[in-house]
CSV table of C-alpha atoms in Angstrom, one decimal:
chain,number,residue,atom,x,y,z
A,28,MET,CA,0.0,0.0,0.0
A,29,SER,CA,1.4,3.5,-0.9
A,30,PRO,CA,1.8,6.2,1.7
A,31,ASN,CA,-0.5,8.6,-0.1
A,32,ARG,CA,-3.4,6.2,-0.1
A,33,SER,CA,-3.0,5.4,3.6
A,34,TRP,CA,-3.3,8.9,5.1
A,35,LYS,CA,-6.2,10.2,3.0
A,36,PRO,CA,-9.0,8.3,4.8
A,37,THR,CA,-7.5,9.2,8.1
A,38,LEU,CA,-7.5,12.9,7.3
A,39,ALA,CA,-11.1,12.7,6.1
A,40,LEU,CA,-12.1,11.1,9.4
A,41,VAL,CA,-10.4,13.9,11.4
A,42,VAL,CA,-12.1,16.6,9.4
A,43,LEU,CA,-15.5,14.9,9.8
A,44,THR,CA,-15.1,14.5,13.5
A,45,GLY,CA,-14.2,18.2,13.9
A,46,LEU,CA,-17.2,19.3,11.9
A,47,MET,CA,-19.5,17.1,14.1
A,48,LEU,CA,-18.0,18.6,17.3
A,49,THR,CA,-18.4,22.1,16.0
A,50,GLY,CA,-22.0,21.3,15.0
A,51,CYS,CA,-22.9,19.9,18.5
A,52,GLY,CA,-21.4,22.9,20.2
A,53,ALA,CA,-23.4,25.2,18.0
A,54,ASN,CA,-26.6,23.3,18.6
A,55,GLN,CA,-26.0,23.3,22.4
A,56,ALA,CA,-25.3,27.0,22.3
A,57,ALA,CA,-28.4,27.6,20.3
A,58,THR,CA,-30.6,25.3,22.5
A,59,GLN,CA,-29.6,26.8,25.9
A,60,PRO,CA,-31.2,30.3,25.3
A,61,THR,CA,-34.3,28.5,24.1
A,62,VAL,CA,-34.6,26.4,27.2
A,63,THR,CA,-34.0,29.4,29.5
A,64,ALA,CA,-36.6,31.5,27.6
A,65,THR,CA,-39.1,28.6,27.9
A,66,ALA,CA,-38.5,28.4,31.7
A,67,VAL,CA,-39.0,32.2,32.1
A,68,ALA,CA,-42.1,32.0,30.0
A,69,ALA,CA,-43.4,29.1,32.1
A,70,VAL,CA,-42.9,31.1,35.3
A,71,SER,CA,-44.6,34.1,33.8
A,72,GLU,CA,-47.6,32.0,32.8
A,73,ASN,CA,-48.5,31.0,36.3
A,74,VAL,CA,-51.6,32.7,37.9
A,75,THR,CA,-53.0,32.9,41.4
A,76,VAL,CA,-56.2,30.9,41.7
A,77,PRO,CA,-59.0,33.0,43.2
A,78,GLY,CA,-61.5,31.6,45.8
A,79,VAL,CA,-64.8,30.8,44.1
A,80,THR,CA,-66.6,28.7,46.6
A,81,GLY,CA,-70.0,30.0,47.4
A,82,LEU,CA,-70.4,31.5,44.0
A,83,THR,CA,-72.7,30.2,41.3
A,84,LEU,CA,-71.0,28.1,38.7
A,85,ASP,CA,-71.5,30.7,35.9
A,86,LYS,CA,-69.7,33.5,37.9
A,87,ALA,CA,-67.0,31.1,39.1
A,88,THR,CA,-66.4,29.9,35.5
A,89,ASP,CA,-66.1,33.5,34.3
A,90,GLN,CA,-63.5,34.5,36.9
A,91,LEU,CA,-61.4,31.4,36.3
A,92,GLU,CA,-61.6,31.6,32.5
A,93,GLU,CA,-60.6,35.3,32.5
A,94,LEU,CA,-57.3,34.2,34.1
A,95,GLY,CA,-56.8,31.6,31.4
A,96,LEU,CA,-57.8,28.6,33.5
A,97,LYS,CA,-60.0,25.8,32.5
A,98,VAL,CA,-63.0,24.6,34.6
A,99,ASP,CA,-64.1,21.1,35.3
A,100,ALA,CA,-67.3,21.1,37.4
A,101,VAL,CA,-68.9,17.9,39.0
A,102,ASP,CA,-72.1,17.5,41.0
A,103,SER,CA,-70.6,16.4,44.3
A,104,ALA,CA,-73.9,15.5,45.8
A,105,HIS,CA,-75.8,13.4,43.3
A,106,GLY,CA,-73.6,13.3,40.1
A,107,LYS,CA,-76.3,15.0,38.0
A,108,SER,CA,-75.5,16.5,34.7
A,109,ILE,CA,-74.9,20.3,34.8
A,110,ILE,CA,-76.9,22.1,32.2
A,111,VAL,CA,-77.7,25.7,33.5
A,112,LYS,CA,-74.6,26.9,35.3
A,113,LYS,CA,-76.4,29.6,37.2
A,114,ASN,CA,-78.5,26.9,39.0
A,115,TRP,CA,-75.4,25.5,40.6
A,116,GLN,CA,-73.3,26.7,43.5
A,117,VAL,CA,-69.6,25.9,44.0
A,118,THR,CA,-68.8,24.1,47.3
A,119,THR,CA,-65.2,22.9,46.8
A,120,GLN,CA,-62.3,23.8,44.5
A,121,ASP,CA,-58.9,22.3,43.7
A,122,PRO,CA,-56.4,24.0,43.5
A,123,ALA,CA,-57.4,26.0,46.6
A,124,ASN,CA,-57.8,29.7,46.9
A,125,GLY,CA,-54.4,31.5,46.6
A,126,ALA,CA,-52.6,28.5,45.0
A,127,GLN,CA,-50.4,29.0,41.9
A,128,ALA,CA,-51.5,27.3,38.7
A,129,ALA,CA,-50.3,27.5,35.1
A,130,LYS,CA,-52.5,29.1,32.5
A,131,GLY,CA,-54.4,26.5,30.6
A,132,SER,CA,-54.5,24.1,33.6
A,133,THR,CA,-57.8,22.9,35.0
A,134,VAL,CA,-59.5,23.9,38.2
A,135,HIS,CA,-61.7,21.2,39.5
A,136,LEU,CA,-65.0,22.4,41.1
A,137,GLY,CA,-67.4,20.5,43.3
A,138,VAL,CA,-70.9,22.0,42.9
A,139,LYS,CA,-74.4,21.5,44.3
A,140,ASN,CA,-77.8,22.3,42.7
A,141,LEU,CA,-79.3,25.4,44.3
A,142,ASP,CA,-82.4,23.4,45.1
A,143,ASP,CA,-80.2,21.0,47.1
A,144,VAL,CA,-78.5,24.0,48.8
A,145,ALA,CA,-81.9,25.5,49.6
A,146,ALA,CA,-83.1,22.2,51.0
A,147,GLU,CA,-80.0,21.7,53.1
A,148,LYS,CA,-80.3,25.3,54.4
A,149,ALA,CA,-84.0,24.8,55.3
A,150,ALA,CA,-83.1,21.5,57.0
A,151,ALA,CA,-80.3,23.2,59.0
A,152,GLU,CA,-82.6,26.0,60.0
A,153,LYS,CA,-85.3,23.5,61.0
A,154,ALA,CA,-82.8,21.6,63.0
A,155,THR,CA,-81.6,24.8,64.7
A,156,ALA,CA,-85.2,25.9,65.4
A,157,ALA,CA,-85.9,22.4,66.9
A,158,LYS,CA,-82.8,22.6,69.0
A,159,VAL,CA,-83.7,26.1,70.3
A,160,ALA,CA,-87.3,24.9,71.0
A,161,ALA,CA,-86.0,21.8,72.8
A,162,GLU,CA,-83.6,24.0,74.9
A,163,LYS,CA,-86.4,26.4,75.7
A,164,ALA,CA,-88.7,23.5,76.7
A,165,ALA,CA,-85.9,22.1,78.9
A,166,ALA,CA,-85.3,25.5,80.4
A,167,ASP,CA,-89.1,26.0,81.0
A,168,GLN,CA,-89.3,22.5,82.6
A,169,ALA,CA,-86.3,23.3,84.8
A,170,ALA,CA,-87.8,26.6,85.8
A,171,ALA,CA,-91.2,24.9,86.6
A,172,ALA,CA,-89.4,22.2,88.6
A,173,LYS,CA,-87.5,24.9,90.5
A,174,ALA,CA,-90.7,26.9,91.2
A,175,ALA,CA,-92.5,23.7,92.3
A,176,ALA,CA,-89.6,22.9,94.7
A,177,GLU,CA,-89.5,26.4,96.1
A,178,LYS,CA,-93.3,26.3,96.6
A,179,ALA,CA,-93.1,22.9,98.3
A,180,THR,CA,-90.4,24.3,100.6
A,181,ALA,CA,-92.5,27.4,101.3
A,182,ASP,CA,-95.6,25.3,101.9
A,183,LYS,CA,-93.7,23.1,104.3
A,184,ALA,CA,-92.3,26.1,106.2
A,185,ALA,CA,-95.8,27.5,106.4
A,186,ALA,CA,-97.2,24.2,107.6
A,187,ASP,CA,-94.4,23.8,110.2
A,188,GLN,CA,-95.1,27.4,111.4
A,189,ALA,CA,-98.8,26.7,111.5
A,190,ALA,CA,-98.2,23.5,113.4
A,191,ALA,CA,-95.9,25.3,115.9
A,192,ALA,CA,-98.5,28.0,116.3
A,193,LYS,CA,-101.2,25.5,116.9
A,194,ALA,CA,-99.1,23.6,119.4
A,195,ALA,CA,-98.3,26.8,121.2
A,196,ALA,CA,-102.0,27.7,121.3
A,197,ASP,CA,-103.0,24.3,122.5
A,198,GLN,CA,-100.3,24.5,125.2
A,199,ALA,CA,-101.6,27.9,126.2
A,200,ALA,CA,-105.1,26.6,126.3
A,201,ARG,CA,-104.1,23.7,128.5
A,202,ASP,CA,-102.1,26.0,130.7
A,203,ALA,CA,-105.1,28.4,131.0
A,204,ALA,CA,-107.5,25.5,131.7
A,205,ALA,CA,-105.1,24.1,134.3
A,206,LYS,CA,-104.8,27.6,135.9
A,207,LEU,CA,-108.6,28.0,135.9
A,208,ALA,CA,-109.1,24.6,137.3
A,209,ALA,CA,-106.6,25.4,140.1
A,210,GLU,CA,-108.2,28.7,140.8
A,211,GLN,CA,-111.6,27.1,140.9
A,212,ALA,CA,-110.4,24.3,143.2
A,213,ALA,CA,-108.8,27.0,145.4
A,214,ALA,CA,-112.0,29.0,145.4
A,215,GLN,CA,-114.0,25.9,146.2
A,216,GLN,CA,-111.7,25.0,149.0
A,217,ALA,CA,-111.8,28.5,150.3
A,218,ALA,CA,-115.5,28.5,150.2
A,219,GLN,CA,-115.7,25.2,152.1
A,220,ALA,CA,-113.1,26.3,154.7
A,221,PRO,CA,-114.5,27.9,157.8
A,222,ALA,CA,-114.2,31.6,157.9
A,223,PRO,CA,-111.3,32.7,160.1
A,224,ALA,CA,-112.3,34.1,163.4
A,225,ALA,CA,-112.2,37.8,163.6
A,226,VAL,CA,-109.6,39.3,165.9
A,227,GLY,CA,-109.7,42.6,167.6
A,228,GLY,CA,-107.3,45.5,167.2
A,229,ALA,CA,-107.6,45.9,163.4
A,230,THR,CA,-106.5,49.4,162.6
A,231,PRO,CA,-107.7,50.4,159.1
A,232,GLY,CA,-104.7,50.8,156.7
A,233,ALA,CA,-102.2,49.3,159.1
A,234,PHE,CA,-99.8,46.5,158.0
A,235,CYS,CA,-101.0,43.1,159.0
A,236,SER,CA,-100.4,39.4,158.7
A,237,PRO,CA,-101.2,36.8,157.8
A,238,THR,CA,-102.8,37.7,154.5
A,239,GLY,CA,-106.5,36.7,154.7
A,240,ALA,CA,-106.9,37.3,158.4
A,241,VAL,CA,-110.1,39.0,159.6
A,242,GLY,CA,-110.1,41.6,162.3
A,243,LEU,CA,-112.4,44.1,164.0
A,244,SER,CA,-111.7,47.7,164.5
A,245,SER,CA,-112.3,49.5,167.8
A,246,LYS,CA,-115.7,50.4,166.4
A,247,GLY,CA,-116.6,46.8,165.6
A,248,VAL,CA,-116.1,47.1,161.8
A,249,THR,CA,-114.8,44.0,160.1
A,250,TYR,CA,-111.5,44.4,158.1
A,251,THR,CA,-109.5,41.8,156.1
A,252,CYS,CA,-105.7,41.6,155.9
A,253,LYS,CA,-105.0,41.8,152.1
A,254,PRO,CA,-103.1,43.7,149.3
A,255,SER,CA,-104.8,46.1,146.9
A,256,ALA,CA,-104.5,46.6,143.2
A,257,THR,CA,-102.0,49.4,143.8
A,258,ASP,CA,-100.3,48.1,146.9
A,259,SER,CA,-98.9,44.6,147.1
A,260,ARG,CA,-98.4,44.7,150.8
A,261,SER,CA,-101.0,43.3,153.1
A,262,ARG,CA,-103.0,45.9,155.1
A,263,TRP,CA,-106.2,46.0,157.0
A,264,ARG,CA,-108.8,46.8,154.3
A,265,GLN,CA,-112.5,46.5,153.8
């Protein structure tokens, strides 16, 4: 083999390799700015998802689509088909309020028919009213029980007081009857006892003893030794 024929293929291979390397470097250099620009564009295409729960589906859809977002709404209660958006209310959303989402991405909404919302609201209000009524009934019952207990206590106190008053009155009556009986017995005994003999030397108004004694004055007038209503000492008195 001659020297000229042996080095020509080798030179061609070196030149081809160099061209390939140059091309790869140029492609890499051209691709890098494109990737960077795409990343910047992706960041700039993100939007903040607004909160749309509580809104009707038509208004929620308008807000989200104005930001470049898509909407996927599903009846979360009964799985019914959604025909008139204004008749549905948003109850849940994903992504949530304030989350970042790329333009063109989908926001998933759970919705309920306004008739269902109204029925649930009416049921909740009815349950609340029933609870309030039950609490009021319980409070009234407790108040009535308290009033009954207080009345029973007052009635018992009044009955005890009346019984005590009656017992005192009965005791006073018994004491009075006993005193009267004693006085009557004493009077009867006194009536049956012989009259004390009159003694002489009774000076009207003079002190004397014993009480009950009978005396005659110098003029023959009979006096009794006894106290008076205004003088507890015994004197000769008529």
